[in-house]
Amino acid sequence: MSNTLQWRFRHFNVFSALEWHAMLNMRSRIFVVEQRCPYQDPDDIDPHCWHLEGLLDGELIASLRIAPPGAVYEEVSIGRVAVAPDNRGQSLGRELMVKSMAYAQDLWPNHGLRISGQAYLQEFYHGLGFTTVKGPYLEDDLPHFEMLLS
Ligand SMILES: CC(C)(COP(=O)(O)OP(=O)(O)OC[C@H]1O[C@@H](n2cnc3c(N)ncnc32)[C@H](O)[C@@H]1OP(=O)(O)O)[C@@H](O)C(=O)NCCC(=O)NCCS
């Protein structure tokens, strides 16, 4: 077993059907089943996004999406941050965020970054430089805060 971690950053348009299925498979397992939250996970925003994937020996274990300015907020937005349960607590969530913040800055310099983060992760996002600007409020029945990186 080589345990090779590979990062892939691509626009929705270039995903194969199988690759996109793996993405939705993981996201719904985490956001719908694990978090016991009946919500619309694949949405109309996905096709406009760039998606960052972490693959361990070819298997998808981490992902998030970056929505361009105007798609969710006026600023760039990062969402659907997910690490598979077996792979948590190894800084992959932090690595996902750090990489995606650099990609966002490359793609849309100086547009700012606004996220709607689950309340239990507020300190995690603060540690990455975000400031809370709104909340808590319920989104899909879960408490969230809106946070800004300017
Ligand atoms: C949130 C998530 C992506 C973190 O992934 P991870 O790889 O375990 O995160 P890391 O190992 O990089 O941890 C980074 C920080 O996240 C925070 N964190 C992670 N899990 C946490 C939890 N269950 N409760 C509170 N803070 C948590 C901690 O501050 C941690 O810092 P530490 O290293 O000082 O403990 C992962 O737990 C996950 O997929 N959760 C379910 C989906 C979700 O809630 N996504 C976020 C939507 S806003």
mmCIF file of C-alpha atoms and ligand atoms in Angstrom:
data_model
loop_
_atom_site.group_PDB
_atom_site.id
_atom_site.type_symbol
_atom_site.label_atom_id
_atom_site.label_comp_id
_atom_site.label_asym_id
_atom_site.label_seq_id
_atom_site.Cartn_x
_atom_site.Cartn_y
_atom_site.Cartn_z
ATOM 1 C CA MET A 1 0.000 0.000 0.000
ATOM 2 C CA SER A 2 1.690 3.226 -1.118
ATOM 3 C CA ASN A 3 -0.661 5.743 0.572
ATOM 4 C CA THR A 4 -0.096 8.350 -2.092
ATOM 5 C CA LEU A 5 -2.118 11.537 -1.661
ATOM 6 C CA GLN A 6 -2.800 13.408 -4.873
ATOM 7 C CA TRP A 7 -4.504 16.813 -5.205
ATOM 8 C CA ARG A 8 -6.609 17.700 -8.247
ATOM 9 C CA PHE A 9 -8.169 21.103 -8.958
ATOM 10 C CA ARG A 10 -10.533 21.351 -11.900
ATOM 11 C CA HIS A 11 -13.625 23.046 -13.248
ATOM 12 C CA PHE A 12 -16.893 21.091 -13.190
ATOM 13 C CA ASN A 13 -16.906 21.003 -17.016
ATOM 14 C CA VAL A 14 -14.021 18.540 -17.223
ATOM 15 C CA PHE A 15 -15.311 15.908 -14.769
ATOM 16 C CA SER A 16 -16.250 12.534 -16.224
ATOM 17 C CA ALA A 17 -19.590 11.068 -15.161
ATOM 18 C CA LEU A 18 -17.772 8.560 -12.950
ATOM 19 C CA GLU A 19 -15.643 11.248 -11.284
ATOM 20 C CA TRP A 20 -18.679 13.423 -10.600
ATOM 21 C CA HIS A 21 -20.512 10.409 -9.208
ATOM 22 C CA ALA A 22 -17.635 9.853 -6.755
ATOM 23 C CA MET A 23 -17.922 13.490 -5.666
ATOM 24 C CA LEU A 24 -21.672 13.320 -5.055
ATOM 25 C CA ASN A 25 -21.303 9.936 -3.410
ATOM 26 C CA MET A 26 -18.874 11.327 -0.835
ATOM 27 C CA ARG A 27 -20.703 14.619 -0.305
ATOM 28 C CA SER A 28 -24.100 13.024 0.252
ATOM 29 C CA ARG A 29 -22.566 10.414 2.585
ATOM 30 C CA ILE A 30 -21.163 13.241 4.716
ATOM 31 C CA PHE A 31 -23.566 16.171 4.423
ATOM 32 C CA VAL A 32 -26.869 14.289 4.128
ATOM 33 C CA VAL A 33 -26.383 10.922 5.859
ATOM 34 C CA GLU A 34 -23.716 11.634 8.504
ATOM 35 C CA GLN A 35 -25.077 15.064 9.387
ATOM 36 C CA ARG A 36 -28.675 13.784 9.204
ATOM 37 C CA CYS A 37 -29.657 16.717 7.082
ATOM 38 C CA PRO A 38 -32.157 16.321 4.235
ATOM 39 C CA TYR A 39 -30.977 19.074 1.893
ATOM 40 C CA GLN A 40 -30.323 19.574 -1.819
ATOM 41 C CA ASP A 41 -26.626 18.727 -2.060
ATOM 42 C CA PRO A 42 -26.110 18.722 -5.867
ATOM 43 C CA ASP A 43 -27.366 22.184 -6.801
ATOM 44 C CA ASP A 44 -27.351 24.748 -9.610
ATOM 45 C CA ILE A 45 -24.093 26.249 -8.291
ATOM 46 C CA ASP A 46 -21.961 23.100 -8.848
ATOM 47 C CA PRO A 47 -21.622 23.541 -12.645
ATOM 48 C CA HIS A 48 -20.154 27.047 -12.141
ATOM 49 C CA CYS A 49 -17.556 25.905 -9.617
ATOM 50 C CA TRP A 50 -13.975 24.765 -9.495
ATOM 51 C CA HIS A 51 -13.600 21.650 -7.354
ATOM 52 C CA LEU A 52 -10.573 20.616 -5.298
ATOM 53 C CA GLU A 53 -10.207 16.895 -4.668
ATOM 54 C CA GLY A 54 -7.814 14.920 -2.480
ATOM 55 C CA LEU A 55 -7.325 11.333 -3.626
ATOM 56 C CA LEU A 56 -5.630 8.673 -1.513
ATOM 57 C CA ASP A 57 -4.398 5.859 -3.727
ATOM 58 C CA GLY A 58 -6.954 7.020 -6.296
ATOM 59 C CA GLU A 59 -9.914 7.134 -3.898
ATOM 60 C CA LEU A 60 -11.642 10.436 -3.242
ATOM 61 C CA ILE A 61 -11.249 11.310 0.460
ATOM 62 C CA ALA A 62 -11.458 15.121 0.556
ATOM 63 C CA SER A 63 -13.143 17.836 -1.463
ATOM 64 C CA LEU A 64 -14.513 21.330 -1.601
ATOM 65 C CA ARG A 65 -15.800 23.715 -4.227
ATOM 66 C CA ILE A 66 -14.942 27.297 -5.105
ATOM 67 C CA ALA A 67 -17.777 29.404 -6.475
ATOM 68 C CA PRO A 68 -16.786 32.394 -8.619
ATOM 69 C CA PRO A 69 -17.774 35.948 -7.663
ATOM 70 C CA GLY A 70 -21.508 36.438 -8.151
ATOM 71 C CA ALA A 71 -22.470 32.738 -7.943
ATOM 72 C CA VAL A 72 -23.165 32.629 -4.189
ATOM 73 C CA TYR A 73 -21.976 35.998 -2.901
ATOM 74 C CA GLU A 74 -20.537 39.066 -4.567
ATOM 75 C CA GLU A 75 -17.157 37.701 -3.442
ATOM 76 C CA VAL A 76 -15.603 34.306 -4.196
ATOM 77 C CA SER A 77 -17.027 31.583 -1.953
ATOM 78 C CA ILE A 78 -15.719 28.234 -0.718
ATOM 79 C CA GLY A 79 -18.157 25.528 0.317
ATOM 80 C CA ARG A 80 -18.933 21.821 0.685
ATOM 81 C CA VAL A 81 -15.650 21.354 2.614
ATOM 82 C CA ALA A 82 -15.488 17.633 3.324
ATOM 83 C CA VAL A 83 -13.007 15.020 4.537
ATOM 84 C CA ALA A 84 -14.033 11.355 4.693
ATOM 85 C CA PRO A 85 -14.550 10.198 8.323
ATOM 86 C CA ASP A 86 -11.624 7.724 8.284
ATOM 87 C CA ASN A 87 -9.216 10.442 7.177
ATOM 88 C CA ARG A 88 -10.077 13.242 9.609
ATOM 89 C CA GLY A 89 -7.780 14.748 12.237
ATOM 90 C CA GLN A 90 -4.731 14.649 9.950
ATOM 91 C CA SER A 91 -4.873 18.306 8.867
ATOM 92 C CA LEU A 92 -6.452 17.488 5.507
ATOM 93 C CA GLY A 93 -9.304 19.922 6.174
ATOM 94 C CA ARG A 94 -6.807 22.685 6.849
ATOM 95 C CA GLU A 95 -4.767 21.723 3.770
ATOM 96 C CA LEU A 96 -7.903 21.773 1.600
ATOM 97 C CA MET A 97 -8.735 25.275 2.796
ATOM 98 C CA VAL A 98 -5.199 26.664 2.482
ATOM 99 C CA LYS A 99 -4.854 25.318 -1.071
ATOM 100 C CA SER A 100 -8.278 26.560 -2.141
ATOM 101 C CA MET A 101 -7.681 30.040 -0.702
ATOM 102 C CA ALA A 102 -4.498 30.263 -2.809
ATOM 103 C CA TYR A 103 -6.351 29.024 -5.923
ATOM 104 C CA ALA A 104 -9.149 31.544 -5.319
ATOM 105 C CA GLN A 105 -6.631 34.362 -5.032
ATOM 106 C CA ASP A 106 -4.942 33.224 -8.287
ATOM 107 C CA LEU A 107 -8.213 32.963 -10.215
ATOM 108 C CA TRP A 108 -9.913 36.097 -8.873
ATOM 109 C CA PRO A 109 -7.280 38.350 -7.285
ATOM 110 C CA ASN A 110 -8.575 40.853 -4.736
ATOM 111 C CA HIS A 111 -12.230 39.794 -4.920
ATOM 112 C CA GLY A 112 -12.424 38.807 -1.246
ATOM 113 C CA LEU A 113 -13.736 35.537 0.072
ATOM 114 C CA ARG A 114 -17.081 35.059 1.871
ATOM 115 C CA ILE A 115 -18.230 31.754 3.327
ATOM 116 C CA SER A 116 -21.165 30.363 5.231
ATOM 117 C CA GLY A 117 -19.555 27.981 7.710
ATOM 118 C CA GLN A 118 -21.090 25.572 10.163
ATOM 119 C CA ALA A 119 -21.027 27.045 13.664
ATOM 120 C CA TYR A 120 -18.989 24.229 15.201
ATOM 121 C CA LEU A 121 -16.103 25.134 12.872
ATOM 122 C CA GLN A 122 -16.018 28.855 13.573
ATOM 123 C CA GLU A 123 -12.610 28.670 15.314
ATOM 124 C CA PHE A 124 -11.203 26.589 12.452
ATOM 125 C CA TYR A 125 -12.143 29.306 9.953
ATOM 126 C CA HIS A 126 -10.948 32.084 12.262
ATOM 127 C CA GLY A 127 -7.594 30.287 12.403
ATOM 128 C CA LEU A 128 -7.423 30.605 8.624
ATOM 129 C CA GLY A 129 -7.953 34.372 8.776
ATOM 130 C CA PHE A 130 -11.743 34.672 8.412
ATOM 131 C CA THR A 131 -13.778 37.102 10.505
ATOM 132 C CA THR A 132 -17.394 36.464 11.477
ATOM 133 C CA VAL A 133 -19.713 39.068 9.961
ATOM 134 C CA LYS A 134 -23.164 37.518 10.507
ATOM 135 C CA GLY A 135 -24.922 34.867 12.558
ATOM 136 C CA PRO A 136 -25.599 32.453 13.927
ATOM 137 C CA TYR A 137 -28.467 31.608 11.561
ATOM 138 C CA LEU A 138 -29.969 28.359 10.372
ATOM 139 C CA GLU A 139 -29.023 27.075 6.939
ATOM 140 C CA ASP A 140 -30.516 23.701 6.005
ATOM 141 C CA ASP A 141 -31.518 23.507 9.679
ATOM 142 C CA LEU A 142 -27.892 23.668 10.900
ATOM 143 C CA PRO A 143 -26.395 26.705 12.725
ATOM 144 C CA HIS A 144 -24.020 28.701 10.517
ATOM 145 C CA PHE A 145 -21.964 31.907 10.596
ATOM 146 C CA GLU A 146 -21.134 34.073 7.611
ATOM 147 C CA MET A 147 -17.415 34.818 7.530
ATOM 148 C CA LEU A 148 -15.285 37.120 5.439
ATOM 149 C CA LEU A 149 -11.647 37.147 4.379
ATOM 150 C CA SER A 150 -10.792 40.480 2.846
HETATM 151 C C1 LIG B 1 -14.640 19.846 8.960
HETATM 152 C C2 LIG B 1 -13.726 18.803 8.326
HETATM 153 C C3 LIG B 1 -13.576 19.114 6.838
HETATM 154 C C4 LIG B 1 -12.368 18.895 9.030
HETATM 155 O O1 LIG B 1 -11.509 17.961 8.417
HETATM 156 P P1 LIG B 1 -10.183 17.421 9.157
HETATM 157 O O2 LIG B 1 -9.281 16.877 8.121
HETATM 158 O O3 LIG B 1 -10.560 16.523 10.277
HETATM 159 O O4 LIG B 1 -9.620 18.792 9.763
HETATM 160 P P2 LIG B 1 -8.142 19.065 10.296
HETATM 161 O O5 LIG B 1 -7.513 17.806 10.771
HETATM 162 O O6 LIG B 1 -7.430 19.864 9.265
HETATM 163 O O7 LIG B 1 -8.475 19.976 11.554
HETATM 164 C C5 LIG B 1 -8.438 21.375 11.455
HETATM 165 C C6 LIG B 1 -9.197 22.003 12.566
HETATM 166 O O8 LIG B 1 -10.601 21.767 12.351
HETATM 167 C C7 LIG B 1 -11.262 21.872 13.581
HETATM 168 N N1 LIG B 1 -12.143 20.734 13.719
HETATM 169 C C8 LIG B 1 -12.100 19.596 12.993
HETATM 170 N N2 LIG B 1 -13.105 18.797 13.369
HETATM 171 C C9 LIG B 1 -13.770 19.432 14.355
HETATM 172 C C10 LIG B 1 -14.910 19.127 15.137
HETATM 173 N N3 LIG B 1 -15.588 17.972 14.977
HETATM 174 N N4 LIG B 1 -15.310 20.031 16.051
HETATM 175 C C11 LIG B 1 -14.652 21.210 16.223
HETATM 176 N N5 LIG B 1 -13.576 21.553 15.504
HETATM 177 C C12 LIG B 1 -13.147 20.679 14.578
HETATM 178 C C13 LIG B 1 -10.226 21.927 14.640
HETATM 179 O O9 LIG B 1 -10.097 23.308 15.007
HETATM 180 C C14 LIG B 1 -8.962 21.456 13.975
HETATM 181 O O10 LIG B 1 -7.902 22.057 14.594
HETATM 182 P P3 LIG B 1 -6.930 21.186 15.536
HETATM 183 O O11 LIG B 1 -5.983 20.559 14.568
HETATM 184 O O12 LIG B 1 -6.315 22.223 16.397
HETATM 185 O O13 LIG B 1 -7.772 20.194 16.268
HETATM 186 C C15 LIG B 1 -14.291 17.381 8.549
HETATM 187 O O14 LIG B 1 -14.470 17.152 9.918
HETATM 188 C C16 LIG B 1 -15.619 17.127 7.848
HETATM 189 O O15 LIG B 1 -15.661 16.758 6.672
HETATM 190 N N6 LIG B 1 -16.735 17.356 8.557
HETATM 191 C C17 LIG B 1 -18.074 17.103 8.028
HETATM 192 C C18 LIG B 1 -18.454 18.110 6.955
HETATM 193 C C19 LIG B 1 -18.477 19.538 7.448
HETATM 194 O O16 LIG B 1 -19.010 19.852 8.513
HETATM 195 N N7 LIG B 1 -17.893 20.433 6.625
HETATM 196 C C20 LIG B 1 -17.789 21.835 6.906
HETATM 197 C C21 LIG B 1 -18.938 22.578 6.381
HETATM 198 S S1 LIG B 1 -18.825 24.311 6.782
#
